[in-house]
Amino acid sequence: ALSEEDIKSAKEWLETEKVWLMHRGGFSEAHLLKSENTVLPEGRVRVRLESGDVIEVDEDDVEKANPPQFDKAEDLAVLRYLNESSALHTIRQRYAASLIHTYAGRYLIVVNPVQQLPIYSDKIIQMLKGCKQEDMPPHIYSKAQVVYRDMLNSRKDQSLVFMGKSGSGKTVNAQHVLHYLVMAAGCSNGALTVVKLNSVFTILSAFGNSRTSLNVSASRFTQIFTVDFDSAGQIGSASVQALMLERSRVVRRPDNEHNFNVFYQLLAGADSSLRNDLQLHNLNEANLFMTTLHKPEEKEKAVESWLQLLEAFGNLNVTEAEVKSIMAVLAAIYHLGTAGAIRGGSNKAQFAKPSAAQRAAAILGTSVEELSRSIFSTGGTTTLSRTASLRVSNALDRPAYLPSDANATALECLEGFVMGLYADVFSAVVSLINRALSSSVRAINSVTIVDCPGFQSSGAGVSSSSRSQGASFEDLCHNYTQERLQAFFHEVALSTPQDLYEEENIILDFDIMPSSPSSLINLLDKPPQQGLMRSSAADLKTVEKKGLLWILDEEAMFPGATEDSFMERLLQQHCEHPVRKDSLLRKGSLGHTFVLNHNQGMTPILYNAQGWLKCCRENPISRNASLVLQDSKKSSISQLFSSVKAQSSGAVSGTTVGSESSASVRRVNSMRRPSTSGQAGLKRKSVCLQVKFNVDTIMDILKKTQVHFIHCVLPHHFAGLGEQQKLPQDDCILNVPLVRNQLRGFEVLDALRLYRLGFPDSLPFTDFVNKFEPLVPGLSKTGHGEGDLKLTVNMILDHLDIDKLNYRVGNSRVFFRPGCLAQLELNRDEKFTGIVGQFQALCRGYLGRKKLEKLKVQHTAIRCIQRNVRKYMQNREWEWWRLYTKAEVELLKAKNEKLEKERAEYKTQCDKLENRLAEVSAELAEENTTSSEAADLLETETAERMKLEKDLRELQNKFTVLKRQHEKLQMEMMQTQLWQAESVDDSLEEKEDNSAYKRKYEQVSKELQITKKQLQHQHEEEIDQELQSRKLIERKLHDAVGEAEEQRRQVQVAKKKTQRLTAEMQDLKLHLEEQMSRNNELERKQRRFDSELSVAHEDAREEKALREKLQKEKDELLLEKYSLDQTLQYTQMEQQSSTEKCARLEKEINDLLQTGKDNSE
């Protein structure tokens, strides 16, 4: 109940009408003024700021504020007025108090704290372990507990997706989730421990992260971490899948950005022995791929990270030889960067510094001639086998588009070889990680954590950005992945619930339907519907639009294509005319630049397409890297990379190798996506389109699980760099415009509004009846049909006395408001607690009796053992007995050795057969894919051939008609020439006789000239009139376009106003429903109290009547007692009198006797 002070403060707050005034810099607190005496224009209101100034603003810039008690609300769903400013105010207030986590219904918002906070400890894990979501504060551990609890309750695989900009803390939060799962679930076999988990992230951060302009340690690959659980809910094994590694960063990194972290750690932290082995003595030479660290603090940090990396390898049981082999390849990459490549004599490619190349060859275990031949010779690529090792990123086996590499420069060949080396190193590292995390425990369920690189902007908000000229193709790939994840969130949070409501005939007042990210996704990856052919510029307008990735792939395929042709096709197919600010695609100000409006139009990113065709053409030299490593003369290098190649055969990437559990094998098989569609089958090996197929694989994995989302928010532009000193004074806590754009792009508030207005918790009729039937005593199912189940559900709901505003009954499911189902489960748990207590008492009694019986049996057994021991003590010195015991031990030992040998042989055969089975399965999958591709290609070619034959027949018929017309015209022309010749001859012969005709002819000619001039003048006048009419029409068209734009703007304003009013109406309706539900609850409590009070009054009346009756009986008994006391007293007096009389008589008798005795004497 509210106190009088709370009621008074609430009334005062309502009277002040506090609002938020939105502006470019964020929002400000204000008070809405009523316009009683002044008349304001339509759509304008007057507000008073906190400074006292009164201003007139647009009503669309004003949003209602919530009471002060909601300033630090743990869940945005409890806000009375749900709007952007109120949500931002709550997040900012919590962030200022170091509360970085906020619930948004089912989802969690995490703001990057920039600095370390003491909120992650084992004590907090123990506090949250086993709790429900409604009992836990917003925390990343709470979300992990919800995921783990849902997995145990539903026995369904779970997944957790992290979304946000680069530098928002996605990888750190993923590590916290895994840390909680390890601590809360435990691991019986030690496959995944906290030490191993930290070691895994240390290694992945070294080999897959780098410093960028937006993040001090940005992930440059997509990682999928899967944790398998056994039937007891404990961790059985784990695996890591790595996709879309940005391997081009090894050779071409943006200006002022670093290469992968492991290179700097190796160069700064290697000891003298390792430096001698890797020949890393002179680090001052110029290097194409990286520069050494110069700042002392950076070197110290690199040395510390190097020691942590070595310790991490040791924790994962990676041998010293394997670590040294990996570092040898990294050192070889460094030496190749020093060696460089040039065109020497006779235009032959060679190393610029042969001494550095010699060092690289020695480290790799090959000769410099063989190394040079592998890098600069194009013929070596033909020796690759069909089942060559698949890469972590986009380096899949695909025939080069160019007929040969003759056009490739020497430096491009070197870059391709180095990228192949690093891809193999990364595959080997991930395989070693999976080997350490694998086990033979049978997995029942799993939790999959997806961590993708965040949105890569083109330097917005960073004054000295290296990407000011535009984002790269790799940035486009990462941004495309985030767009697909956002589209999946839109489907799960908005589309699917509304489709379910419509299917179940649940009427829901939710008219606000936000725009879907599918339009931008179609712009990027929409596949063509026709056969693969290059269209001319004239046909571009008639050809159906293709996605950017498909256009880029086609341009990369054909020789002679340039970035100009790519930009021309892209802009002609997807650029709107006229271009608006909110257009998905618009041309940039520079040459090959364009802008894409990512993240629901909230993140416009400038891209620079210069060099994209080169990135999307496969470099065949990359294939030679794995061959060089496998054929290395150093056994440690060849064994390591040969095993990685053998284990990763047939998978999408070599990142899942090393996992031996059945669940891991299942996931590896799920990663094989043999595309059966024509275009997908043809393009499965496309370097440029591989990102689409990899993201499709991620989506397939997520769709098979129950998905949870965590939205990571970047508080300001420098948060990823861990810098706060550069911030302006207004942004010291939170950059409100930046956070507002992120929330809009996430669609969190739209999903939250649907969550509040809808019924997010639902159960099928069967599950609901089975779960809550025990709460209704004496209830039995009336049948098994849907109608009978629905009747049973309604009976249960009526008996539980739930407010009808809090649930809806559909065709096959029952839906509940947030929190209602949790309350029912709490009531169910409370009832089951008493039943379980009684059951435990019975079990304890039963176990006690069984224990007694067991003790009796043990007592008998002890006596038997003692008797046998006594006999053994008598016979142990017998020679034959001693011989028998020795011989039996030797026989058992021999038998055991034989069994162990057979077991080892069977295991070896089993391993060979499993390897053979894996190879055959991979070959079968490849053959199936090839056959399906061939069939699709044949079908496409057949359709194309039939179309061309039809076109040929039509052209032949048309040619025949034209030929006949041509012949006819030729005949007519010859006849006309003949007539003219005859007329000329006749005129010459009759010249003298036809002077009159001549004069007439001259007169007619003059008239003809005059007529021509008149017609020409008339034609010029008509042209002038047409030009004037055209100008008039163009002016009208321009006015019409302006009017259309104005109407569009007015429609947008009206739509925005309608959405705002609808949202406020829905908030008020929801608040009214909450009040009605609360009133109904209070009425039920009042009725329950009145009923209990009437029962108490009735009991009091009965008690009073009984008391009066007892009082009457008491009085009667008292009266009877008084009568009996009088009688007793009279009887006692009589008895006393009789006693005295008897005593007197006895005394008299005695006196008489004494007297008689005396007389006798």
PDB file of C-alpha atoms in Angstrom, residues 934-1053:
ATOM      1  CA  ALA A 934      25.735 -30.778 -62.801  1.00  0.00           C
ATOM      2  CA  ALA A 935      22.013 -31.498 -62.903  1.00  0.00           C
ATOM      3  CA  ASP A 936      21.189 -27.888 -62.110  1.00  0.00           C
ATOM      4  CA  LEU A 937      23.709 -26.682 -64.684  1.00  0.00           C
ATOM      5  CA  LEU A 938      22.266 -29.073 -67.272  1.00  0.00           C
ATOM      6  CA  GLU A 939      18.760 -27.881 -66.493  1.00  0.00           C
ATOM      7  CA  THR A 940      19.860 -24.263 -66.784  1.00  0.00           C
ATOM      8  CA  GLU A 941      21.699 -24.902 -70.039  1.00  0.00           C
ATOM      9  CA  THR A 942      18.707 -26.847 -71.436  1.00  0.00           C
ATOM     10  CA  ALA A 943      16.336 -24.012 -70.601  1.00  0.00           C
ATOM     11  CA  GLU A 944      18.799 -21.506 -72.055  1.00  0.00           C
ATOM     12  CA  ARG A 945      19.216 -23.625 -75.206  1.00  0.00           C
ATOM     13  CA  MET A 946      15.455 -23.924 -75.680  1.00  0.00           C
ATOM     14  CA  LYS A 947      15.102 -20.201 -75.241  1.00  0.00           C
ATOM     15  CA  LEU A 948      17.888 -19.512 -77.740  1.00  0.00           C
ATOM     16  CA  GLU A 949      16.367 -21.969 -80.255  1.00  0.00           C
ATOM     17  CA  LYS A 950      13.030 -20.215 -79.924  1.00  0.00           C
ATOM     18  CA  ASP A 951      14.722 -16.830 -80.394  1.00  0.00           C
ATOM     19  CA  LEU A 952      16.601 -18.243 -83.401  1.00  0.00           C
ATOM     20  CA  ARG A 953      13.374 -19.426 -85.034  1.00  0.00           C
ATOM     21  CA  GLU A 954      11.757 -16.058 -84.457  1.00  0.00           C
ATOM     22  CA  LEU A 955      14.795 -14.266 -85.879  1.00  0.00           C
ATOM     23  CA  GLN A 956      14.844 -16.583 -88.911  1.00  0.00           C
ATOM     24  CA  ASN A 957      11.175 -15.887 -89.624  1.00  0.00           C
ATOM     25  CA  LYS A 958      11.754 -12.183 -89.182  1.00  0.00           C
ATOM     26  CA  PHE A 959      14.816 -12.360 -91.444  1.00  0.00           C
ATOM     27  CA  THR A 960      12.787 -14.109 -94.158  1.00  0.00           C
ATOM     28  CA  VAL A 961      10.082 -11.444 -94.037  1.00  0.00           C
ATOM     29  CA  LEU A 962      12.663  -8.651 -94.149  1.00  0.00           C
ATOM     30  CA  LYS A 963      14.469 -10.334 -97.030  1.00  0.00           C
ATOM     31  CA  ARG A 964      11.277 -10.488 -99.062  1.00  0.00           C
ATOM     32  CA  GLN A 965      10.535  -6.858 -98.305  1.00  0.00           C
ATOM     33  CA  HIS A 966      14.095  -5.972 -99.334  1.00  0.00           C
ATOM     34  CA  GLU A 967      13.751  -7.780-102.668  1.00  0.00           C
ATOM     35  CA  LYS A 968      10.431  -6.083-103.322  1.00  0.00           C
ATOM     36  CA  LEU A 969      11.918  -2.668-102.591  1.00  0.00           C
ATOM     37  CA  GLN A 970      14.869  -3.409-104.891  1.00  0.00           C
ATOM     38  CA  MET A 971      12.472  -4.279-107.731  1.00  0.00           C
ATOM     39  CA  GLU A 972      10.469  -1.125-107.189  1.00  0.00           C
ATOM     40  CA  MET A 973      13.660   0.950-107.072  1.00  0.00           C
ATOM     41  CA  MET A 974      14.908  -0.570-110.374  1.00  0.00           C
ATOM     42  CA  GLN A 975      11.571   0.094-112.047  1.00  0.00           C
ATOM     43  CA  THR A 976      11.596   3.701-110.869  1.00  0.00           C
ATOM     44  CA  GLN A 977      15.144   4.205-112.177  1.00  0.00           C
ATOM     45  CA  LEU A 978      14.073   2.759-115.537  1.00  0.00           C
ATOM     46  CA  TRP A 979      11.124   5.110-115.755  1.00  0.00           C
ATOM     47  CA  GLN A 980      13.317   8.081-114.901  1.00  0.00           C
ATOM     48  CA  ALA A 981      15.819   7.111-117.605  1.00  0.00           C
ATOM     49  CA  GLU A 982      13.061   6.816-120.192  1.00  0.00           C
ATOM     50  CA  SER A 983      11.607  10.183-119.193  1.00  0.00           C
ATOM     51  CA  VAL A 984      15.042  11.836-119.527  1.00  0.00           C
ATOM     52  CA  ASP A 985      15.500  10.401-123.012  1.00  0.00           C
ATOM     53  CA  ASP A 986      12.080  11.561-124.038  1.00  0.00           C
ATOM     54  CA  SER A 987      12.733  15.044-122.678  1.00  0.00           C
ATOM     55  CA  LEU A 988      15.991  15.325-124.617  1.00  0.00           C
ATOM     56  CA  GLU A 989      14.304  14.288-127.833  1.00  0.00           C
ATOM     57  CA  GLU A 990      11.386  16.605-127.403  1.00  0.00           C
ATOM     58  CA  LYS A 991      13.321  19.527-125.939  1.00  0.00           C
ATOM     59  CA  GLU A 992      12.488  21.947-128.635  1.00  0.00           C
ATOM     60  CA  ASP A 993       8.852  20.983-128.768  1.00  0.00           C
ATOM     61  CA  ASN A 994       8.225  21.112-125.066  1.00  0.00           C
ATOM     62  CA  SER A 995       9.336  24.606-124.067  1.00  0.00           C
ATOM     63  CA  ALA A 996       5.899  25.255-122.649  1.00  0.00           C
ATOM     64  CA  TYR A 997       6.319  22.256-120.414  1.00  0.00           C
ATOM     65  CA  LYS A 998       9.706  23.582-119.371  1.00  0.00           C
ATOM     66  CA  ARG A 999       8.331  26.912-118.344  1.00  0.00           C
ATOM     67  CA  LYS A1000       5.562  25.153-116.517  1.00  0.00           C
ATOM     68  CA  TYR A1001       8.155  22.948-114.814  1.00  0.00           C
ATOM     69  CA  GLU A1002      10.190  25.962-113.696  1.00  0.00           C
ATOM     70  CA  GLN A1003       7.065  27.598-112.326  1.00  0.00           C
ATOM     71  CA  VAL A1004       6.139  24.451-110.449  1.00  0.00           C
ATOM     72  CA  SER A1005       9.711  24.268-109.072  1.00  0.00           C
ATOM     73  CA  LYS A1006       9.494  27.812-107.802  1.00  0.00           C
ATOM     74  CA  GLU A1007       6.160  27.064-106.182  1.00  0.00           C
ATOM     75  CA  LEU A1008       7.708  23.957-104.678  1.00  0.00           C
ATOM     76  CA  GLN A1009      10.575  25.979-103.184  1.00  0.00           C
ATOM     77  CA  ILE A1010       8.108  28.485-101.742  1.00  0.00           C
ATOM     78  CA  THR A1011       6.000  25.667-100.331  1.00  0.00           C
ATOM     79  CA  LYS A1012       9.114  24.076 -98.803  1.00  0.00           C
ATOM     80  CA  LYS A1013      10.044  27.359 -97.135  1.00  0.00           C
ATOM     81  CA  GLN A1014       6.518  27.755 -95.831  1.00  0.00           C
ATOM     82  CA  LEU A1015       6.500  24.212 -94.509  1.00  0.00           C
ATOM     83  CA  GLN A1016       9.922  24.687 -92.928  1.00  0.00           C
ATOM     84  CA  HIS A1017       8.789  27.908 -91.270  1.00  0.00           C
ATOM     85  CA  GLN A1018       5.624  26.179 -90.086  1.00  0.00           C
ATOM     86  CA  HIS A1019       7.723  23.274 -88.783  1.00  0.00           C
ATOM     87  CA  GLU A1020       9.989  25.645 -86.887  1.00  0.00           C
ATOM     88  CA  GLU A1021       6.968  27.317 -85.334  1.00  0.00           C
ATOM     89  CA  GLU A1022       5.579  23.921 -84.343  1.00  0.00           C
ATOM     90  CA  ILE A1023       8.961  23.007 -82.810  1.00  0.00           C
ATOM     91  CA  ASP A1024       8.962  26.241 -80.810  1.00  0.00           C
ATOM     92  CA  GLN A1025       5.446  25.523 -79.637  1.00  0.00           C
ATOM     93  CA  GLU A1026       6.453  21.966 -78.704  1.00  0.00           C
ATOM     94  CA  LEU A1027       9.474  23.292 -76.793  1.00  0.00           C
ATOM     95  CA  GLN A1028       7.291  25.752 -74.928  1.00  0.00           C
ATOM     96  CA  SER A1029       4.767  23.029 -74.211  1.00  0.00           C
ATOM     97  CA  ARG A1030       7.571  20.749 -73.046  1.00  0.00           C
ATOM     98  CA  LYS A1031       8.963  23.429 -70.740  1.00  0.00           C
ATOM     99  CA  LEU A1032       5.465  23.983 -69.391  1.00  0.00           C
ATOM    100  CA  ILE A1033       4.999  20.241 -68.861  1.00  0.00           C
ATOM    101  CA  GLU A1034       8.423  19.978 -67.216  1.00  0.00           C
ATOM    102  CA  ARG A1035       7.538  22.887 -64.948  1.00  0.00           C
ATOM    103  CA  LYS A1036       4.263  21.198 -64.082  1.00  0.00           C
ATOM    104  CA  LEU A1037       6.105  17.918 -63.548  1.00  0.00           C
ATOM    105  CA  HIS A1038       8.596  19.631 -61.282  1.00  0.00           C
ATOM    106  CA  ASP A1039       5.744  21.213 -59.347  1.00  0.00           C
ATOM    107  CA  ALA A1040       4.020  17.830 -59.171  1.00  0.00           C
ATOM    108  CA  VAL A1041       7.203  16.174 -57.913  1.00  0.00           C
ATOM    109  CA  GLY A1042       7.563  18.926 -55.342  1.00  0.00           C
ATOM    110  CA  GLU A1043       3.956  18.471 -54.299  1.00  0.00           C
ATOM    111  CA  ALA A1044       4.498  14.711 -54.123  1.00  0.00           C
ATOM    112  CA  GLU A1045       7.578  15.215 -51.961  1.00  0.00           C
ATOM    113  CA  GLU A1046       5.643  17.595 -49.756  1.00  0.00           C
ATOM    114  CA  GLN A1047       2.771  15.131 -49.520  1.00  0.00           C
ATOM    115  CA  ARG A1048       5.268  12.384 -48.743  1.00  0.00           C
ATOM    116  CA  ARG A1049       6.783  14.558 -46.040  1.00  0.00           C
ATOM    117  CA  GLN A1050       3.333  15.307 -44.652  1.00  0.00           C
ATOM    118  CA  VAL A1051       2.493  11.601 -44.777  1.00  0.00           C
ATOM    119  CA  GLN A1052       5.711  10.832 -42.905  1.00  0.00           C
ATOM    120  CA  VAL A1053       4.873  13.494 -40.317  1.00  0.00           C
TER     121      VAL A1053
END
